[in-house]
Amino acid sequence: MNKNNNNSIIHGHTYIVNPNLGHPIILDIKSELKKNRYQTSLLFATDMVEPVEFEKHIKNKITFVPILEERWKLKSLLSKLKVDKKEKKSFKKKIKRSKHAEKSLFRELKPLAFRGAHISTKILQIDKAEIRQINDPNFDEYLSPQKYLNTHHVYRYSDIFYKVTIEFELTKEILKFLKHRNFIMFDIIDETHEEPRINYHALVISKQKWKNFSFVQATDLHVARRNDKIYEIIKKWKKVFRGDYLDALLKDQEQEGKQEKKKLFRPLEAHKPLKKRFINPNNQFRRFIKMINKKVLKNEIDFIALTGDLIDFSILSKIPKELRLFDYDHSNWKVFKNIVLNLPQKKRKGMKGGEELLCPIFTIPGNHDYRPFHYDIRWAGMYRKMGLKAFEALALNDKLVALPISAIIKSEKSLIGYWSEINPSLDYFLKLGKSNFIFLNTGSDSFKNISDFLTGHPSLTGLKNKQISYLENLISNKIQQGDNTFLFLHGPVINPKKKIGLFKRIKQKFGKKILTRIDEFKESMLKKLGKQISNIRIDKKFNVKYGTVSSNWEKLVEFCKDHCVLTMTGHTHTLKEFRLGNPENKKSLVLDAPPFSLKKIVNPAAIFYDTYSEIFTNAKDIKQFGPFVVQTPALGLGGYRSPRLVGAYREIKVKHGKLSSFKVNYMHREYYKIL
């Protein structure tokens, strides 16, 4: 099977809309692996009005392909060869290795994916699928097409949707694989095209009972093709410009460093060579995939939630204007997908080798995913997040020049490649056992809170009224008492400024000691000092709505407080963790959108701050002191203050049906020293 998917959308064809790579459907395995016939439903887009014509067109053209793994194949082969004693003796003599050497081979062997035999499908029923808004009580996360798919012609003029129920049977090969693995993924192949169109990793069959399981949240990947070009560009530039010219640039850099605000940026490890300093977000993602694959082989993970800023911007940095049409082939969405699938890419200096991800992913977009055009990495000192020096960032200017105005443009069209190739759903719900998983889109950059944007912490547009109605419908119809509800967002729900505002500092000036920084308000520290609970709350002292979601903020906070055990966000590239309590009769107020609006809105929760994932490490304490709202540091890029604080992910564990751990880990041990 050819993995190079032809993604050009041609009028007159059908397209499988849902499920897809970033929104797979999970089916539970039937008891004891005996009943191996399954049914599922797929959402199609087409231009065929008549269901009979459509059915004829797709009949015998939809197949499933299981994704297997080389280590399992080799282990199965070795087991088969060892059945017969003579074969066993001959085999050992031939390869000349001990049992210890055999184990060593398995450790060194990369977890490579390969495709099994195609599985044919049988069409059971075809029905028209109506466009439904998410606030419609009859909305279906997989089978209700969204209006934006037609508005933006994601499937060109295939704007008629069908729900197709199909049946398929598991092969002996798959059943053998499931004896060793917790789940198996499938590609869904649409052979109605000249070159088959593939929805990769779109179907999952799992053995999980969803009482004891683990998943990982990672955020802010910032994948872009230019990331793989930067190291090579700088190295070539340094070879060309040597001697006096480079010395002059270094002097300019020193002068620039003096003028920069020292309080904003920490000094780089200037003595290290570029190879050890440069942080390539694409390489971070490749390393992450390799790490996750090792967990998959040990049955230690069930899925991944990627919470926004999957790419840095949509359209490739250096392409002719006539190709800037938001199509998938000329977008960073293709780069993202190629890394996930480890499809062939042009090899450049500094690029790490990859592997195909062997774990299902669920995705939501972030504000960067709405940005069409690239930005100059010198702006606001962005180059420091990548471990670069000022003069090295200058080397990129001629090759990857950016316009200030275009760099802050936002457009829904930037998501066309995302909708067509990765995930057609912006908001969706998933129920696995007694655990609920809610994925919500917090939108693009918001200029409503302009002060947040100008200080480098842009707010996001937030939740629309229909999203709030969607949450209300979930409360009424799907969320049950005793459930674990996990909420995933890109934009933070709570984000205090680093310091208390000026007026509040003046108000406290007569105290014995003025606490002004957020890190001085950790709950565990203040309790040891004997502070009352009302004095430990940070919402009474800090602006907790700094660079957060703009619209419906208070309703979102209330939902997190009343219905969630854990809310996971990203966006800030920092580690911050909060717990929510009942404010009783002492609710605080926050400014809605300063400086243009001085309207104050009521905060419905008492908010406390600490590193709770390190403090509460068992289900009993987590239940007693929760719920929690957390920000996970970025996988792809560090923060301004800690550019080396990168490669983060949060591992969530559920034991006996209860949340028992939600710690942050880092891919490299050296990053722990920064914390």
XYZ file of C-alpha atoms in Angstrom:
675
model
C 0.000 0.000 0.000
C 1.320 3.407 -0.929
C 1.443 5.698 2.117
C 1.874 8.814 -0.005
C -1.656 10.116 0.120
C -2.828 12.257 -2.790
C -4.683 14.969 -0.911
C -5.809 17.114 -3.825
C -9.587 17.298 -3.562
C -11.262 16.753 -6.927
C -14.901 17.516 -7.621
C -16.973 14.410 -8.251
C -15.596 12.102 -5.582
C -16.553 10.959 -2.120
C -14.571 11.632 1.036
C -14.593 9.999 4.438
C -15.020 12.946 6.802
C -15.124 11.258 10.198
C -13.353 9.508 11.882
C -9.846 10.679 11.009
C -6.290 10.918 12.365
C -7.010 13.486 15.100
C -10.502 12.211 15.914
C -10.420 8.396 15.807
C -13.321 6.248 16.900
C -12.605 3.724 19.671
C -14.485 0.415 19.756
C -14.253 -1.904 22.752
C -13.134 -5.467 22.126
C -15.809 -8.086 22.566
C -15.522 -10.646 25.360
C -12.634 -13.118 25.196
C -11.798 -12.153 21.608
C -14.350 -14.697 20.346
C -16.940 -12.495 18.689
C -14.892 -10.808 16.028
C -17.571 -9.137 13.914
C -17.963 -5.387 14.417
C -20.170 -2.561 13.253
C -19.344 1.121 13.039
C -20.569 4.205 11.184
C -18.617 6.596 8.971
C -19.484 10.108 7.795
C -19.030 10.741 4.066
C -19.091 13.906 1.948
C -20.089 13.634 -1.716
C -21.789 15.475 -4.556
C -24.132 12.526 -5.256
C -27.718 13.390 -4.449
C -29.201 9.900 -4.743
C -28.314 7.418 -1.978
C -28.564 4.512 -4.438
C -25.993 6.100 -6.732
C -23.738 6.857 -3.769
C -23.964 3.285 -2.437
C -23.077 1.875 -5.832
C -20.093 4.225 -5.990
C -18.554 3.136 -2.642
C -19.563 -0.550 -2.652
C -16.505 -2.790 -2.154
C -14.302 0.325 -2.157
C -13.952 0.907 1.612
C -11.365 -1.232 3.398
C -9.673 -1.263 6.794
C -5.946 -1.891 7.178
C -4.545 -2.886 10.605
C -1.357 -1.215 11.831
C 0.943 -3.850 13.289
C 4.458 -3.613 14.694
C 7.786 -5.216 13.733
C 8.816 -6.298 17.246
C 5.598 -8.238 17.638
C 6.126 -9.838 14.226
C 9.680 -10.908 15.084
C 8.611 -12.235 18.476
C 5.831 -14.248 16.832
C 8.305 -15.621 14.309
C 10.763 -16.649 17.028
C 7.991 -18.357 18.996
C 6.940 -20.286 15.917
C 10.495 -21.403 15.174
C 10.992 -22.620 18.741
C 8.029 -24.992 18.669
C 10.050 -27.786 17.110
C 13.212 -28.710 19.045
C 15.220 -29.422 15.929
C 14.221 -26.101 14.422
C 15.058 -24.418 17.699
C 18.542 -25.966 17.799
C 19.241 -25.199 14.152
C 17.993 -21.646 14.492
C 20.161 -20.984 17.543
C 23.222 -22.390 15.857
C 22.649 -20.254 12.797
C 22.260 -16.898 14.517
C 24.721 -17.726 17.381
C 23.159 -15.841 20.185
C 22.041 -16.523 23.733
C 18.708 -15.702 25.335
C 20.331 -12.595 26.751
C 21.420 -11.534 23.279
C 17.869 -12.094 22.034
C 16.456 -9.767 24.683
C 19.112 -7.226 23.777
C 17.992 -7.405 20.154
C 14.399 -6.592 21.118
C 15.549 -3.610 23.166
C 17.551 -2.225 20.254
C 14.949 -2.926 17.580
C 12.959 0.194 16.739
C 9.155 -0.045 17.089
C 8.407 0.154 13.364
C 4.850 0.039 12.068
C 3.759 -2.086 9.148
C 0.387 -2.709 7.544
C -1.444 -6.014 7.754
C -3.830 -7.562 5.262
C -6.738 -5.428 4.016
C -10.123 -6.122 5.598
C -13.180 -5.822 3.392
C -16.351 -4.164 4.686
C -20.043 -4.745 4.146
C -22.483 -1.832 3.871
C -25.481 -2.356 6.158
C -27.288 0.987 5.882
C -26.975 4.445 4.329
C -28.775 7.544 5.637
C -28.558 11.232 4.837
C -26.649 13.161 7.501
C -27.926 16.624 8.365
C -25.740 19.559 9.360
C -26.289 20.132 13.077
C -24.817 22.764 15.360
C -23.125 21.424 18.463
C -25.834 22.932 20.687
C -28.462 20.763 18.960
C -29.507 18.023 21.429
C -29.315 15.517 18.540
C -25.740 16.469 17.639
C -23.480 13.441 17.084
C -19.715 13.968 17.508
C -18.831 11.702 14.583
C -21.880 11.780 12.327
C -23.133 15.393 12.411
C -21.332 17.442 9.727
C -20.517 21.051 10.571
C -21.480 24.086 8.512
C -17.895 25.368 8.229
C -16.974 22.325 6.121
C -19.234 23.610 3.336
C -18.648 27.324 3.989
C -14.927 26.876 3.325
C -15.389 24.190 0.631
C -13.179 21.791 2.547
C -14.267 18.991 0.199
C -14.707 21.318 -2.781
C -18.286 20.866 -3.972
C -18.962 17.594 -2.207
C -21.435 19.191 0.181
C -23.906 16.327 0.644
C -23.321 14.109 3.665
C -24.179 10.477 4.335
C -23.967 8.275 7.395
C -22.795 4.813 6.346
C -23.084 1.867 8.740
C -20.683 -0.933 7.891
C -19.701 -4.344 9.196
C -16.254 -5.918 9.230
C -14.526 -8.974 10.677
C -11.220 -9.226 12.508
C -8.600 -11.557 11.062
C -6.609 -14.175 12.988
C -3.558 -11.947 12.626
C -5.333 -9.118 14.451
C -6.601 -11.407 17.216
C -3.055 -12.669 17.800
C -1.769 -9.099 17.946
C -4.395 -8.157 20.539
C -3.179 -10.918 22.841
C -0.020 -8.839 23.330
C -1.269 -5.251 22.913
C -4.057 -3.263 24.568
C -5.296 -1.840 21.275
C -4.881 -1.918 17.525
C -5.293 0.985 15.094
C -6.612 0.861 11.528
C -6.293 3.048 8.467
C -9.551 3.499 6.559
C -9.001 3.336 2.794
C -11.319 4.978 0.269
C -10.546 3.372 -3.101
C -13.009 5.466 -5.100
C -10.128 7.812 -6.010
C -7.477 7.151 -8.645
C -4.966 7.003 -5.819
C -6.636 5.678 -2.668
C -7.431 8.335 -0.087
C -6.462 7.280 3.430
C -7.820 8.309 6.817
C -4.829 7.228 8.892
C -5.168 5.801 12.429
C -8.905 6.528 12.226
C -10.275 3.397 13.906
C -9.136 1.834 17.181
C -10.190 -1.437 18.774
C -9.260 -1.539 22.450
C -9.239 -4.233 25.140
C -9.524 -1.584 27.865
C -12.300 -1.748 30.442
C -11.443 1.923 31.194
C -11.020 1.421 34.926
C -7.213 1.373 34.923
C -5.662 3.347 32.100
C -3.230 6.122 31.233
C -3.110 8.899 28.687
C -0.795 11.791 27.896
C -1.523 15.458 27.251
C 0.979 17.430 25.183
C 0.555 20.963 23.920
C 2.140 23.761 21.880
C 4.079 21.693 19.348
C 4.620 24.613 16.903
C 5.512 22.364 13.972
C 6.622 24.147 10.775
C 8.747 23.234 7.778
C 11.050 26.200 8.408
C 12.060 24.699 11.775
C 13.971 22.004 9.884
C 15.699 24.626 7.713
C 16.932 27.033 10.395
C 19.978 25.067 11.567
C 21.214 24.530 8.012
C 20.686 28.193 7.060
C 22.642 29.486 10.056
C 25.504 27.017 9.554
C 25.890 28.017 5.895
C 25.645 31.709 6.793
C 28.416 31.379 9.383
C 30.706 29.811 6.792
C 30.161 32.700 4.379
C 30.456 35.561 6.881
C 33.587 35.177 8.942
C 36.238 37.414 10.453
C 35.644 41.130 10.932
C 32.010 41.104 9.774
C 31.026 38.403 12.253
C 32.958 40.157 15.029
C 31.015 43.344 14.316
C 27.746 41.443 14.575
C 28.818 39.970 17.884
C 29.518 43.460 19.228
C 26.086 44.583 18.046
C 24.603 41.599 19.841
C 26.331 42.573 23.084
C 24.988 46.111 22.779
C 21.509 44.781 22.047
C 21.721 42.518 25.081
C 22.400 45.496 27.342
C 19.349 47.285 26.022
C 17.017 44.311 26.497
C 15.067 44.080 29.709
C 17.017 41.723 31.915
C 13.956 40.897 33.945
C 12.237 39.442 30.869
C 14.900 37.158 29.438
C 17.328 34.819 31.074
C 20.813 34.695 29.468
C 21.464 31.911 26.976
C 24.157 29.318 27.474
C 26.323 31.272 25.031
C 29.343 29.000 25.326
C 27.495 26.025 23.850
C 27.694 25.353 20.094
C 24.598 25.906 17.956
C 23.958 22.172 17.685
C 23.475 21.908 21.449
C 21.601 25.184 21.861
C 19.146 25.133 18.982
C 15.664 23.872 19.843
C 13.853 22.551 16.776
C 10.150 21.995 17.641
C 9.883 19.400 14.862
C 12.665 17.374 16.456
C 10.952 17.696 19.824
C 7.831 16.122 18.314
C 9.897 13.349 16.706
C 11.542 12.557 20.065
C 8.141 12.596 21.751
C 6.778 10.052 19.264
C 9.714 7.716 19.910
C 9.165 7.987 23.659
C 5.430 7.304 23.312
C 6.073 4.281 21.089
C 8.161 2.720 23.850
C 5.231 3.185 26.221
C 2.887 1.585 23.671
C 5.069 -1.535 23.483
C 4.817 -1.837 27.285
C 1.032 -1.243 27.242
C 1.558 1.867 29.393
C -0.532 4.332 27.380
C -3.931 4.306 25.685
C -4.123 7.627 23.816
C -2.705 11.148 23.514
C -4.497 14.505 23.719
C -2.756 17.262 21.732
C -4.191 20.564 22.959
C -3.474 23.146 20.302
C -0.758 25.112 18.529
C -0.077 21.934 16.620
C 1.600 24.062 13.969
C 3.285 27.470 14.182
C 1.375 28.928 11.208
C -0.481 27.461 8.256
C 1.047 28.458 4.910
C 4.635 27.416 4.198
C 7.147 30.237 4.707
C 8.629 30.544 1.257
C 6.205 29.741 -1.549
C 4.950 31.845 -4.490
C 1.877 34.006 -3.884
C -0.164 32.021 -6.403
C 0.216 28.912 -4.213
C -0.950 30.594 -1.003
C -4.444 29.134 -1.243
C -4.625 27.350 2.121
C -4.430 23.972 0.395
C -3.022 21.055 2.353
C -0.034 20.335 0.108
C 1.439 23.810 0.703
C 0.729 23.990 4.412
C 2.391 23.028 7.656
C -0.508 20.644 8.271
C 1.207 18.332 5.814
C 4.456 18.652 7.782
C 2.600 17.782 11.000
C 0.945 14.753 9.421
C 4.192 13.604 7.811
C 5.911 13.606 11.205
C 3.076 11.617 12.817
C 3.216 9.026 10.022
C 6.988 9.283 9.453
C 6.441 9.852 5.752
C 9.505 10.705 3.631
C 10.740 14.293 3.937
C 13.728 16.097 2.507
C 16.636 15.398 4.833
C 18.375 18.486 6.211
C 21.237 19.042 8.618
C 20.089 18.866 12.209
C 16.907 16.887 11.476
C 16.320 13.886 13.713
C 15.097 10.579 12.364
C 11.480 9.722 13.103
C 9.069 6.866 13.676
C 5.398 6.462 12.891
C 3.309 7.113 15.989
C 1.768 3.874 17.273
C -0.793 5.545 19.553
C -4.184 7.210 18.833
C -4.313 11.013 19.087
C -7.176 13.413 19.790
C -6.538 16.995 18.697
C -7.882 20.521 19.124
C -6.538 23.704 17.487
C -4.812 26.629 19.204
C -4.440 30.290 18.283
C -1.324 29.658 16.145
C -3.293 27.159 14.063
C -5.456 30.089 12.885
C -2.443 32.118 11.702
C -1.866 31.890 7.923
C 1.559 33.505 7.652
C 4.936 33.180 9.328
C 6.522 35.773 11.611
C 10.069 37.031 12.078
C 11.622 35.117 14.973
C 13.467 38.290 16.030
C 10.181 39.906 17.065
C 9.706 40.026 20.834
C 12.865 37.957 21.262
C 11.241 34.781 19.898
C 14.637 33.513 18.759
C 15.577 33.020 22.408
C 12.862 30.385 22.762
C 14.725 28.440 20.068
C 18.086 28.784 21.796
C 19.452 31.216 19.202
C 21.520 34.382 19.551
C 20.453 37.692 18.042
C 22.967 37.641 15.186
C 21.972 34.050 14.318
C 18.346 35.114 14.062
C 19.465 37.889 11.721
C 20.838 35.254 9.339
C 17.281 34.029 8.749
C 15.946 37.427 7.711
C 16.937 37.216 4.037
C 15.773 33.628 3.629
C 12.544 33.796 5.636
C 11.531 37.460 5.587
C 8.174 38.241 7.235
C 5.784 41.187 7.073
C 4.606 42.600 10.439
C 0.977 43.051 9.363
C 0.498 39.641 7.730
C 2.063 37.898 10.731
C -0.819 38.899 13.051
C -3.601 38.066 10.583
C -5.915 35.257 11.645
C -8.257 33.256 9.432
C -10.485 30.198 9.695
C -9.167 29.224 6.264
C -5.925 28.263 7.966
C -7.792 25.236 9.319
C -8.853 23.855 5.916
C -5.935 21.412 5.811
C -6.627 20.454 9.430
C -10.299 19.750 8.763
C -9.692 17.728 5.602
C -6.694 15.660 6.695
C -6.574 15.535 10.493
C -9.788 16.371 12.339
C -13.073 17.805 10.982
C -14.404 18.435 14.510
C -13.629 21.544 16.567
C -15.644 20.517 19.637
C -16.426 16.959 20.657
C -17.135 14.560 23.513
C -15.833 11.066 24.175
C -17.042 8.601 26.797
C -14.825 5.691 27.801
C -16.259 3.648 30.649
C -17.118 6.061 33.466
C -14.741 8.738 32.181
C -15.807 11.676 30.024
C -13.427 13.584 27.758
C -14.496 16.986 26.425
C -12.465 18.774 23.749
C -13.301 22.459 23.155
C -11.921 24.978 20.680
C -10.954 28.271 22.377
C -10.468 30.093 19.076
C -7.935 32.467 17.589
C -6.048 35.455 19.019
C -8.342 37.993 20.646
C -7.693 41.710 20.237
C -10.427 42.446 22.759
C -7.815 42.277 25.537
C -5.245 44.299 23.602
C -2.981 44.824 26.618
C -2.556 41.051 26.940
C -1.620 40.812 23.256
C 0.927 43.629 23.438
C 2.650 42.111 26.471
C 3.174 38.801 24.682
C 0.339 36.880 26.372
C -2.528 37.092 23.857
C -5.993 36.187 25.024
C -8.097 33.859 22.921
C -11.568 34.575 21.606
C -12.968 32.044 24.055
C -16.182 30.060 24.051
C -19.184 30.922 21.925
C -22.691 30.746 23.336
C -23.366 27.547 21.383
C -20.381 25.923 23.105
C -21.835 26.831 26.490
C -25.157 25.308 25.379
C -23.236 22.220 24.278
C -21.776 21.874 27.777
C -25.248 22.282 29.271
C -26.552 19.497 27.012
C -23.700 17.244 28.123
C -24.549 17.932 31.771
C -28.192 17.021 31.147
C -27.724 13.994 28.910
C -24.263 12.436 29.125
C -22.362 13.409 32.264
C -23.505 11.185 35.121
C -22.906 11.430 38.837
C -19.691 9.653 39.793
C -18.092 10.129 36.370
C -14.597 11.481 35.876
C -14.842 14.428 33.495
C -11.668 15.679 31.820
C -11.755 18.945 29.886
C -9.185 19.824 27.212
C -8.644 23.383 25.971
C -5.824 25.329 24.393
C -6.465 28.705 26.023
C -5.990 28.819 29.791
C -9.014 29.142 32.044
C -6.975 30.805 34.799
C -3.735 32.723 34.337
C -2.586 35.256 36.952
C -0.031 37.924 36.199
C 3.414 37.406 37.673
C 2.927 40.255 40.129
C 0.088 41.883 42.028
C -1.241 45.034 40.368
C 0.047 48.461 41.442
C -3.092 49.525 43.317
C -3.245 46.298 45.292
C 0.438 46.665 46.184
C -0.229 50.190 47.481
C -3.164 48.875 49.479
C -0.883 46.341 51.198
C 2.035 48.708 51.799
C 1.414 48.980 55.544
C 1.814 45.253 56.069
C 4.894 43.781 57.732
C 5.924 42.084 54.530
C 4.485 42.684 51.102
C 4.062 39.545 49.013
C 3.849 40.523 45.358
C 4.923 37.573 43.188
C 2.657 34.655 42.320
C 5.252 32.103 43.499
C 5.023 33.619 46.988
C 1.355 32.620 47.146
C 1.716 28.854 46.958
C -0.961 27.337 49.154
C 1.357 24.886 50.928
C 3.797 27.668 51.896
C 1.145 30.027 53.232
C -0.533 27.277 55.251
C 2.780 26.591 56.980
C 2.942 30.298 57.832
C -0.480 29.996 59.477
C -2.376 32.117 56.954
C -6.165 31.946 56.906
C -7.806 30.346 53.893
C -9.185 33.710 52.718
C -5.635 35.091 52.570
C -4.373 32.129 50.576
C -6.768 32.645 47.667
C -4.993 34.232 44.697
C -8.158 35.503 43.000
C -8.480 38.196 45.668
C -5.036 39.583 44.850
C -4.157 38.817 41.225
C -5.751 39.398 37.858
C -6.543 35.741 37.132
C -7.972 36.513 33.677
C -4.674 37.573 32.104
C -4.201 36.085 28.622
C -7.075 33.619 29.058
C -10.237 32.905 27.089
C -12.126 36.165 26.531
C -15.775 35.209 26.056
C -17.912 33.319 28.577
C -14.980 33.127 30.991
C -17.060 32.999 34.160
C -19.327 30.234 32.784
C -16.294 28.167 31.847
C -14.788 28.569 35.331
C -18.077 27.468 36.864
C -18.230 24.371 34.636
C -14.680 23.440 35.628
C -15.537 23.884 39.317
C -18.807 21.976 39.320
C -18.330 19.201 36.758
C -14.649 18.458 36.038
C -11.987 16.593 37.970
C -9.188 17.986 35.803
C -9.027 20.725 33.166
C -5.903 20.683 30.970
C -4.729 23.660 28.913
C -1.614 25.025 27.229
C -0.813 28.311 25.446
C 1.424 29.909 28.098
C 4.402 27.528 27.724
C 4.660 27.474 31.517
C 3.778 25.154 34.375
C 0.958 26.523 36.503
C -1.553 24.553 38.532
C -4.657 25.723 40.354
C -7.413 24.203 42.389
C -10.941 25.520 42.581
C -13.076 25.841 45.679
C -16.422 27.232 46.735
C -16.123 31.024 47.310
C -19.204 30.949 49.544
C -20.150 34.605 50.100
C -16.734 35.986 49.135
C -16.728 36.044 45.355
C -14.049 38.123 43.671
C -14.321 40.397 40.624
C -12.134 40.576 37.511
C -11.897 43.158 34.748
C -13.450 41.813 31.561
C -11.313 43.487 28.863
C -9.102 46.325 30.058
C -8.313 49.020 29.012
C -11.228 49.336 26.545
C -13.778 47.880 28.928
C -13.593 48.421 32.681
C -16.629 46.238 33.233
C -16.135 43.789 36.071
C -17.408 40.236 35.996
C -17.965 37.889 38.914
C -15.520 35.048 39.417
C -17.569 32.026 40.591
C -14.677 30.144 42.234
C -12.137 30.479 45.007
C -8.775 29.943 43.306
C -5.632 28.538 44.913
C -2.158 28.085 43.457
C 0.566 25.449 43.951
C 2.290 22.504 42.230
C -0.622 20.223 43.038
C 0.386 17.380 40.722
C 3.470 16.862 42.913
C 1.587 17.304 46.201
C -1.452 15.097 45.574
C -0.366 11.727 44.226
C -3.247 9.429 45.143
C -6.924 9.218 44.273
C -8.153 10.014 47.797
C -6.323 13.358 48.066
C -7.103 14.333 44.483
C -10.813 13.790 45.080
C -10.743 15.660 48.406
C -8.879 18.756 47.223
C -9.940 18.988 43.574
C -11.010 19.962 41.037
C -7.825 21.168 39.354
C -7.146 23.467 36.412
C -3.635 23.157 34.999
C -1.345 24.629 32.367
C 1.125 22.202 30.828
C 4.470 23.552 29.544
C 5.097 23.312 25.812
C 6.398 20.280 24.009
C 7.882 22.296 21.139
C 9.187 25.608 22.523
C 10.138 26.905 25.954
C 9.056 30.145 27.583
C 10.719 33.564 27.523
C 12.056 33.142 31.027
C 13.015 29.486 30.615
C 13.812 28.701 26.965
C 15.264 25.340 28.003
C 12.040 24.366 29.778
C 10.794 22.398 26.793
C 9.836 18.857 25.884
C 7.080 18.712 28.503
C 4.063 16.435 28.629
C 1.536 15.538 31.314
C 0.825 11.908 32.137
C -2.607 11.178 33.582
C -3.334 7.899 35.345
C -6.705 6.500 36.342
C -6.743 3.604 38.819
C -9.851 1.729 39.894
C -11.929 4.316 38.056
C -10.454 7.314 39.918
C -7.938 9.969 38.874
C -4.754 9.070 40.761
C -1.973 11.123 39.128
C -1.508 14.030 36.694
C 2.220 14.794 36.880
C 4.263 16.736 34.332
C 7.298 14.970 32.871
C 10.067 16.123 30.554
C 11.719 14.178 27.770
C 15.207 15.144 28.947
C 16.427 14.773 32.513
C 18.445 17.995 32.333
C 15.204 20.004 32.292
C 14.363 18.907 35.823
C 17.284 21.039 37.029
C 15.467 24.151 35.819
C 12.351 23.544 37.924
